[in-house]
Coordinates of C-alpha atoms in Angstrom, one line a residue:
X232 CA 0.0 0.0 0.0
X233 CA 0.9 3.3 -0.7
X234 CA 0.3 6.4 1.0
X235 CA 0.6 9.7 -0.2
X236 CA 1.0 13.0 1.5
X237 CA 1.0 16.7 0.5
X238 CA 2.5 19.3 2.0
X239 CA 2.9 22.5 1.2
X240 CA 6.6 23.9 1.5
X241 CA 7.2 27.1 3.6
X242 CA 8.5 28.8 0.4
X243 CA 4.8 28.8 -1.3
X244 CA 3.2 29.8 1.9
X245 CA 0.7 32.0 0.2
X246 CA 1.8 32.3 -3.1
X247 CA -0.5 31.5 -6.0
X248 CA -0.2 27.9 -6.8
X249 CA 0.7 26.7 -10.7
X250 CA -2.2 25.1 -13.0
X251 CA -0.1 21.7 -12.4
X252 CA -0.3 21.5 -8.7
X253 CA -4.2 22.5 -9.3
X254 CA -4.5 19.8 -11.6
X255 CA -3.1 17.1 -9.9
X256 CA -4.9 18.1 -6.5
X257 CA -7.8 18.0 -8.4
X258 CA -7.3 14.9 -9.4
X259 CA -7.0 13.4 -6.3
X260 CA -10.1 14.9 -5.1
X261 CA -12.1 13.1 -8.0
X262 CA -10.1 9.9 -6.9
X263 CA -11.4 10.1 -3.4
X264 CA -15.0 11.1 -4.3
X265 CA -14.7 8.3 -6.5
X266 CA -13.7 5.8 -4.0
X267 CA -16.5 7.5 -1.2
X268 CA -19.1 6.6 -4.0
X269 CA -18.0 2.9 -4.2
X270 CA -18.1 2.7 -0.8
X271 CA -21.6 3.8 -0.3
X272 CA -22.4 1.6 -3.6
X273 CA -21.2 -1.6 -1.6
X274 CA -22.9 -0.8 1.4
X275 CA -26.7 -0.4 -0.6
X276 CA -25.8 -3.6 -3.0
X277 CA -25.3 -5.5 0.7
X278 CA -27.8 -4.1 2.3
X279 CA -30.1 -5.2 -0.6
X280 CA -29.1 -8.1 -1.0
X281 CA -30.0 -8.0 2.9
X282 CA -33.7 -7.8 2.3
X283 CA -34.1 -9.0 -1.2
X284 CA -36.0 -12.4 0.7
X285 CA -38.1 -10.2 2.7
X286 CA -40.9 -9.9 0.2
X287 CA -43.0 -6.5 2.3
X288 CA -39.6 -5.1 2.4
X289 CA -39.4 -5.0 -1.4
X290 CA -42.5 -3.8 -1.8
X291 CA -42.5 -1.1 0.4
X292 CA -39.6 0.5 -1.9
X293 CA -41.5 -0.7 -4.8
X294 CA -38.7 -3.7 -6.5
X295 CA -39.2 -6.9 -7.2
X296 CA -37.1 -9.8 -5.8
X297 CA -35.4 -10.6 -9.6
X298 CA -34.7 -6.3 -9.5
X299 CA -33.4 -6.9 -6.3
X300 CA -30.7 -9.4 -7.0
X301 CA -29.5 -7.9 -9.9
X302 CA -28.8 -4.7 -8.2
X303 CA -27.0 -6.4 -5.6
X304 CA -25.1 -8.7 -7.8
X305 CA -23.3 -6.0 -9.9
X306 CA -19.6 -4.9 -8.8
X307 CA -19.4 -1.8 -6.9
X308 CA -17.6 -0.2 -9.8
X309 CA -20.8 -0.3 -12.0
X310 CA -23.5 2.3 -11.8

């Protein structure tokens, strides 16, 4: 595992930062919403999967038990 950290060196206190070091924060941002929005993907897909036999369940959110397990079985990675 790798682990990243950024720091900002005491030269750039307050100085405008370049369009790379924008960039590349940027990016990381998108690459940690992206991983929050797996997460939270996983967690409905389980707890789905969770109440996909519990037929009053289903039909109180209005899916079918064949809806249900296809949700649940796709990877987190798919919408």
């Amino acid at each position: 595992m790798t682990i990243v950290t950024l720091r900002r060196s005491a030269g750039t206190a307050g100085a405008i930062r370049g369009a790379g070091e924008k960039s590349a924060l940027g990016r990381i941002s998108r690459c940690g919403h992206t991983i929050d929005r797996w997460i939270a993907r996983s967690r409905q897909r389980r707890a789905l999967r969770d109440i996909a036999e519990i037929d009053y369940l289903l039909k109180d959110i209005g899916v079918s038990r064949e809806e249900a397990f296809r949700e649940a079985g796709k990877p987190f990675w798919r919408p």
